[in-house]
Amino acid sequence: LFSGSRNSHSEWDNHVHRLFSSIAYKYDLGNTLISFGLHMKWKRAMLSLSGKLFDGARIIDGATGTGDIAILAKKICPSAEVYGIDYTPEMLVEAKLRSCRLLKSGNDPLKSDVIFIESDIRYLSMFTNGYFDLYTIGFGLRNIENRASALKEMRRVLKPGGLLSILELSKPVPFLVKPFFWLYIWCAMPIFSFFFSGRLTSYLWLAQSLAEFPTFTALKSEIEQAGFDDVKRTLFGLGVVSLIAARAS
Ligand SMILES: C[S@@+](CC[C@H](N)C(=O)[O-])C[C@H]1O[C@@H](n2cnc3c(N)ncnc32)[C@H](O)[C@@H]1O
């Protein structure tokens, strides 16, 4: 596990950091339960739709958490150089343990390892400009304070023509789905949170950060301002999850 930088001590960052360090060891189980097992399907779709998993591709998964996307990319494309970056060491320990288990496993093994780096994704000074072909970020952008600087850094480390692929919760559009979605987010989630983590608030952050997250149109303009074009969105699960792809210009 390499160590990069975490130049961030704001209240927001301390909160995010505390939250994920406290739930790290059961984060994967929590994700599977609250998404009814669908999160892996969405992550797989994100990678297969990217079209960037070629031999020798350089891939970075920002806010990698327990490393699902980075590990999956490495499994699909063993010759790719894959990095997983996160600033919560407890999440990275889980990622590393999982990749070590998979390296030794006889069943669906990893052939070579992912490189996990503890760092703030707003400051990736260990990578030169234009190093990567693909930048993925799954359910992470919502958690990042100062999105503009994170997007700018994503653009910097991508090659011109490189792809940014963002998987994120979104507010569903279909009229009939909306009330059930918000009921699930605001009511079921705190109950789940209480039984799962012993605190009402752990999963309340999810609801809060989602409520404050920009609409696609606003996010598209933030992405374009950071130096991307061709910003497109694909909806999954009745619009509960969005895959946003953008090309580094
Ligand atoms: C909801 S988890 C997502 C984990 C994983 N990508 C997934 O799809 O399950 C969000 C992660 O973002 C990380 N994070 C938030 N802000 C960050 C930042 N500025 N730099 C690096 N990691 C950050 C947190 O530590 C946490 O592990």
Short mmCIF file of C-alpha atoms and ligand atoms in Angstrom, two decimals:
data_model
loop_
_atom_site.label_atom_id
_atom_site.label_comp_id
_atom_site.label_asym_id
_atom_site.label_seq_id
_atom_site.Cartn_x
_atom_site.Cartn_y
_atom_site.Cartn_z
CA LEU A 1 0.00 0.00 0.00
CA PHE A 2 1.67 3.20 -1.12
CA SER A 3 1.05 6.40 0.69
CA GLY A 4 0.42 9.63 -1.17
CA SER A 5 -1.09 12.80 0.21
CA ARG A 6 -4.19 13.80 2.07
CA ASN A 7 -4.00 17.56 2.02
CA SER A 8 -7.41 17.96 3.47
CA HIS A 9 -8.54 18.72 6.96
CA SER A 10 -11.86 20.44 6.42
CA GLU A 11 -14.88 19.51 8.53
CA TRP A 12 -16.39 17.80 5.47
CA ASP A 13 -13.30 15.69 4.87
CA ASN A 14 -12.99 14.77 8.52
CA HIS A 15 -16.62 13.67 8.52
CA VAL A 16 -16.27 11.58 5.33
CA HIS A 17 -13.04 10.12 6.63
CA ARG A 18 -14.52 9.17 10.02
CA LEU A 19 -17.63 7.74 8.40
CA PHE A 20 -15.82 5.44 5.98
CA SER A 21 -13.16 4.39 8.47
CA SER A 22 -15.90 3.28 10.89
CA ILE A 23 -17.85 1.20 8.35
CA ALA A 24 -14.93 0.00 6.18
CA TYR A 25 -14.97 -3.62 7.32
CA LYS A 26 -18.69 -4.02 6.55
CA TYR A 27 -18.93 -1.55 3.65
CA ASP A 28 -19.20 -4.29 0.99
CA LEU A 29 -21.97 -6.12 2.79
CA GLY A 30 -23.82 -2.82 3.34
CA ASN A 31 -23.53 -1.95 -0.34
CA THR A 32 -24.86 -5.34 -1.39
CA LEU A 33 -27.81 -5.09 1.01
CA ILE A 34 -28.90 -1.54 0.17
CA SER A 35 -28.55 -2.03 -3.60
CA PHE A 36 -30.16 -5.52 -3.52
CA GLY A 37 -26.91 -6.82 -5.00
CA LEU A 38 -27.15 -4.59 -8.06
CA HIS A 39 -24.08 -2.40 -7.46
CA MET A 40 -21.71 -4.99 -8.95
CA LYS A 41 -23.87 -5.27 -12.05
CA TRP A 42 -23.71 -1.47 -12.50
CA LYS A 43 -19.94 -1.45 -11.95
CA ARG A 44 -19.50 -4.21 -14.53
CA ALA A 45 -21.66 -2.28 -17.01
CA MET A 46 -19.59 0.86 -16.37
CA LEU A 47 -16.40 -0.92 -17.34
CA SER A 48 -17.79 -2.78 -20.31
CA LEU A 49 -19.37 0.38 -21.74
CA SER A 50 -16.11 2.33 -21.35
CA GLY A 51 -14.42 0.59 -24.33
CA LYS A 52 -11.06 1.38 -22.71
CA LEU A 53 -10.04 -2.04 -21.36
CA PHE A 54 -7.35 -2.79 -23.93
CA ASP A 55 -3.94 -4.46 -23.48
CA GLY A 56 -1.63 -2.16 -21.57
CA ALA A 57 -4.35 0.41 -20.80
CA ARG A 58 -3.67 2.68 -17.84
CA ILE A 59 -6.66 2.90 -15.55
CA ILE A 60 -7.23 4.88 -12.37
CA ASP A 61 -10.16 4.34 -10.03
CA GLY A 62 -10.61 7.43 -7.85
CA ALA A 63 -12.30 7.14 -4.41
CA THR A 64 -11.82 3.41 -4.89
CA GLY A 65 -12.96 2.50 -1.36
CA THR A 66 -12.71 -1.26 -1.01
CA GLY A 67 -11.53 -1.49 -4.62
CA ASP A 68 -14.48 -3.13 -6.41
CA ILE A 69 -14.05 -1.26 -9.69
CA ALA A 70 -10.24 -1.39 -9.75
CA ILE A 71 -10.21 -5.13 -9.04
CA LEU A 72 -12.91 -5.79 -11.63
CA ALA A 73 -10.96 -3.81 -14.26
CA LYS A 74 -7.85 -5.85 -13.50
CA LYS A 75 -9.80 -9.10 -13.75
CA ILE A 76 -11.29 -8.15 -17.12
CA CYS A 77 -8.01 -6.82 -18.47
CA PRO A 78 -5.03 -8.42 -16.64
CA SER A 79 -2.45 -6.58 -18.77
CA ALA A 80 -3.83 -3.16 -17.77
CA GLU A 81 -1.96 -1.01 -15.26
CA VAL A 82 -4.64 -0.36 -12.65
CA TYR A 83 -4.49 2.05 -9.69
CA GLY A 84 -7.02 2.45 -6.89
CA ILE A 85 -6.85 5.72 -4.95
CA ASP A 86 -8.59 6.65 -1.71
CA TYR A 87 -7.79 8.81 1.29
CA THR A 88 -9.36 6.50 3.91
CA PRO A 89 -6.72 3.91 4.83
CA GLU A 90 -9.25 1.56 6.46
CA MET A 91 -11.11 1.25 3.14
CA LEU A 92 -7.84 0.55 1.33
CA VAL A 93 -6.91 -2.17 3.82
CA GLU A 94 -10.13 -3.96 2.85
CA ALA A 95 -9.29 -3.45 -0.85
CA LYS A 96 -5.80 -4.84 -0.41
CA LEU A 97 -7.01 -7.82 1.62
CA ARG A 98 -9.52 -8.63 -1.09
CA SER A 99 -7.02 -8.36 -3.92
CA CYS A 100 -4.54 -10.54 -1.97
CA ARG A 101 -7.25 -13.16 -1.45
CA LEU A 102 -8.12 -13.08 -5.16
CA LEU A 103 -4.46 -13.37 -6.19
CA LYS A 104 -4.25 -16.65 -4.28
CA SER A 105 -7.72 -17.87 -5.11
CA GLY A 106 -8.22 -20.79 -7.48
CA ASN A 107 -11.66 -19.60 -8.45
CA ASP A 108 -11.94 -16.49 -10.66
CA PRO A 109 -8.44 -15.30 -9.66
CA LEU A 110 -6.61 -12.02 -10.20
CA LYS A 111 -3.52 -12.63 -12.32
CA SER A 112 -1.63 -9.57 -11.19
CA ASP A 113 -2.20 -6.94 -8.58
CA VAL A 114 -3.89 -3.58 -8.48
CA ILE A 115 -1.75 -0.76 -7.05
CA PHE A 116 -3.57 0.91 -4.17
CA ILE A 117 -2.45 4.39 -3.11
CA GLU A 118 -3.62 6.34 -0.10
CA SER A 119 -4.15 9.84 -1.42
CA ASP A 120 -6.62 12.65 -1.88
CA ILE A 121 -7.86 12.51 -5.46
CA ARG A 122 -7.74 16.30 -5.69
CA TYR A 123 -3.94 16.14 -5.48
CA LEU A 124 -2.48 13.34 -7.57
CA SER A 125 1.02 14.76 -7.85
CA MET A 126 2.51 11.24 -8.19
CA PHE A 127 1.09 11.04 -11.75
CA THR A 128 2.29 13.05 -14.71
CA ASN A 129 -0.10 14.91 -17.00
CA GLY A 130 -1.96 12.68 -19.45
CA TYR A 131 -0.86 9.37 -17.89
CA PHE A 132 -4.21 7.53 -17.98
CA ASP A 133 -6.58 6.20 -20.64
CA LEU A 134 -9.51 5.73 -18.28
CA TYR A 135 -10.54 7.39 -15.01
CA THR A 136 -13.37 5.65 -13.17
CA ILE A 137 -15.13 6.84 -10.06
CA GLY A 138 -18.00 4.89 -8.51
CA PHE A 139 -20.30 6.42 -5.89
CA GLY A 140 -17.45 8.73 -4.95
CA LEU A 141 -18.05 12.10 -6.59
CA ARG A 142 -20.97 12.83 -4.24
CA ASN A 143 -18.61 12.49 -1.28
CA ILE A 144 -15.98 14.90 -2.51
CA GLU A 145 -15.72 18.42 -1.28
CA ASN A 146 -14.65 20.87 -3.95
CA ARG A 147 -15.74 18.83 -6.94
CA ALA A 148 -14.26 21.38 -9.31
CA SER A 149 -10.71 20.69 -8.17
CA ALA A 150 -11.29 16.92 -8.26
CA LEU A 151 -12.62 17.19 -11.84
CA LYS A 152 -9.69 19.37 -12.85
CA GLU A 153 -7.25 16.81 -11.49
CA MET A 154 -9.13 14.02 -13.31
CA ARG A 155 -8.68 15.95 -16.54
CA ARG A 156 -4.99 16.58 -15.83
CA VAL A 157 -4.10 12.92 -15.36
CA LEU A 158 -6.11 11.78 -18.41
CA LYS A 159 -4.70 11.76 -21.94
CA PRO A 160 -6.48 13.94 -24.49
CA GLY A 161 -9.23 11.61 -25.73
CA GLY A 162 -9.12 9.65 -22.45
CA LEU A 163 -12.40 8.72 -20.82
CA LEU A 164 -13.88 9.82 -17.51
CA SER A 165 -16.53 7.39 -16.32
CA ILE A 166 -18.64 8.37 -13.31
CA LEU A 167 -21.10 6.02 -11.65
CA GLU A 168 -23.29 7.83 -9.17
CA LEU A 169 -26.65 7.70 -7.44
CA SER A 170 -29.18 9.98 -9.04
CA LYS A 171 -32.68 11.18 -8.43
CA PRO A 172 -35.06 9.01 -10.45
CA VAL A 173 -37.14 10.70 -13.11
CA PRO A 174 -40.24 8.44 -13.45
CA PHE A 175 -43.08 10.04 -11.53
CA LEU A 176 -44.22 6.76 -9.94
CA VAL A 177 -40.75 5.77 -8.73
CA LYS A 178 -39.90 9.10 -7.03
CA PRO A 179 -41.94 8.79 -3.79
CA PHE A 180 -40.76 5.21 -3.18
CA PHE A 181 -37.17 6.21 -3.83
CA TRP A 182 -37.20 9.09 -1.33
CA LEU A 183 -39.11 6.98 1.21
CA TYR A 184 -36.39 4.37 0.88
CA ILE A 185 -33.61 6.95 1.15
CA TRP A 186 -34.98 9.04 4.05
CA CYS A 187 -36.87 6.39 6.06
CA ALA A 188 -35.56 2.90 5.31
CA MET A 189 -31.94 4.02 5.17
CA PRO A 190 -31.68 5.42 8.74
CA ILE A 191 -33.34 2.24 10.09
CA PHE A 192 -30.92 0.13 8.09
CA SER A 193 -28.09 2.36 9.30
CA PHE A 194 -29.08 1.86 12.94
CA PHE A 195 -29.19 -1.92 12.73
CA PHE A 196 -26.16 -2.17 10.49
CA SER A 197 -23.74 0.31 12.00
CA GLY A 198 -25.30 1.08 15.39
CA ARG A 199 -25.82 4.73 14.36
CA LEU A 200 -28.72 6.43 12.65
CA THR A 201 -26.47 8.86 10.88
CA SER A 202 -24.01 6.70 8.92
CA TYR A 203 -26.35 6.15 6.01
CA LEU A 204 -28.12 9.48 6.43
CA TRP A 205 -25.05 11.02 4.84
CA LEU A 206 -26.02 9.17 1.68
CA ALA A 207 -29.44 10.88 1.63
CA GLN A 208 -27.99 14.30 2.44
CA SER A 209 -25.22 14.16 -0.11
CA LEU A 210 -27.65 12.91 -2.75
CA ALA A 211 -30.14 15.70 -2.03
CA GLU A 212 -27.35 18.26 -2.46
CA PHE A 213 -25.83 16.67 -5.56
CA PRO A 214 -26.32 18.70 -8.77
CA THR A 215 -28.70 17.75 -11.56
CA PHE A 216 -27.21 16.19 -14.68
CA THR A 217 -27.36 19.50 -16.55
CA ALA A 218 -25.47 21.33 -13.79
CA LEU A 219 -22.93 18.52 -13.40
CA LYS A 220 -22.44 18.37 -17.18
CA SER A 221 -21.47 22.02 -17.20
CA GLU A 222 -19.05 21.48 -14.25
CA ILE A 223 -17.47 18.58 -16.17
CA GLU A 224 -17.17 20.68 -19.34
CA GLN A 225 -15.60 23.53 -17.39
CA ALA A 226 -12.93 21.11 -16.14
CA GLY A 227 -11.88 20.39 -19.76
CA PHE A 228 -14.10 17.56 -20.98
CA ASP A 229 -16.51 17.29 -23.87
CA ASP A 230 -18.98 14.76 -25.25
CA VAL A 231 -20.63 14.35 -21.82
CA LYS A 232 -23.27 11.60 -21.98
CA ARG A 233 -25.51 9.93 -19.45
CA THR A 234 -26.91 6.40 -19.28
CA LEU A 235 -29.50 5.61 -16.61
CA PHE A 236 -29.66 2.34 -14.70
CA GLY A 237 -32.31 0.97 -12.35
CA LEU A 238 -35.17 3.34 -13.27
CA GLY A 239 -32.83 6.30 -13.00
CA VAL A 240 -31.65 5.53 -9.47
CA VAL A 241 -28.08 5.30 -10.79
CA SER A 242 -26.42 7.33 -13.56
CA LEU A 243 -23.38 6.48 -15.61
CA ILE A 244 -21.84 9.69 -16.89
CA ALA A 245 -19.11 9.44 -19.50
CA ALA A 246 -17.01 12.35 -20.74
CA ARG A 247 -14.04 12.65 -23.11
CA ALA A 248 -10.94 14.60 -22.12
CA SER A 249 -10.63 17.35 -24.74
C1 LIG B 1 -19.12 5.56 -1.17
S1 LIG B 1 -17.40 5.16 -1.14
C2 LIG B 1 -17.19 4.53 -2.79
C3 LIG B 1 -16.30 3.33 -2.83
C4 LIG B 1 -16.23 2.57 -4.16
N1 LIG B 1 -15.78 3.41 -5.25
C5 LIG B 1 -17.52 1.87 -4.51
O1 LIG B 1 -17.98 2.06 -5.64
O2 LIG B 1 -18.06 1.14 -3.70
C6 LIG B 1 -16.67 6.76 -1.23
C7 LIG B 1 -15.18 6.78 -1.01
O3 LIG B 1 -14.70 8.08 -1.38
C8 LIG B 1 -13.55 8.33 -0.61
N2 LIG B 1 -13.23 9.76 -0.73
C9 LIG B 1 -14.03 10.82 -0.48
N3 LIG B 1 -13.38 11.96 -0.76
C10 LIG B 1 -12.15 11.62 -1.22
C11 LIG B 1 -11.02 12.37 -1.68
N4 LIG B 1 -11.04 13.70 -1.74
N5 LIG B 1 -9.91 11.70 -2.07
C12 LIG B 1 -9.89 10.33 -2.01
N6 LIG B 1 -10.92 9.57 -1.59
C13 LIG B 1 -12.04 10.21 -1.20
C14 LIG B 1 -13.94 7.84 0.77
O4 LIG B 1 -12.82 7.60 1.57
C15 LIG B 1 -14.72 6.56 0.42
O5 LIG B 1 -13.90 5.42 0.48
#
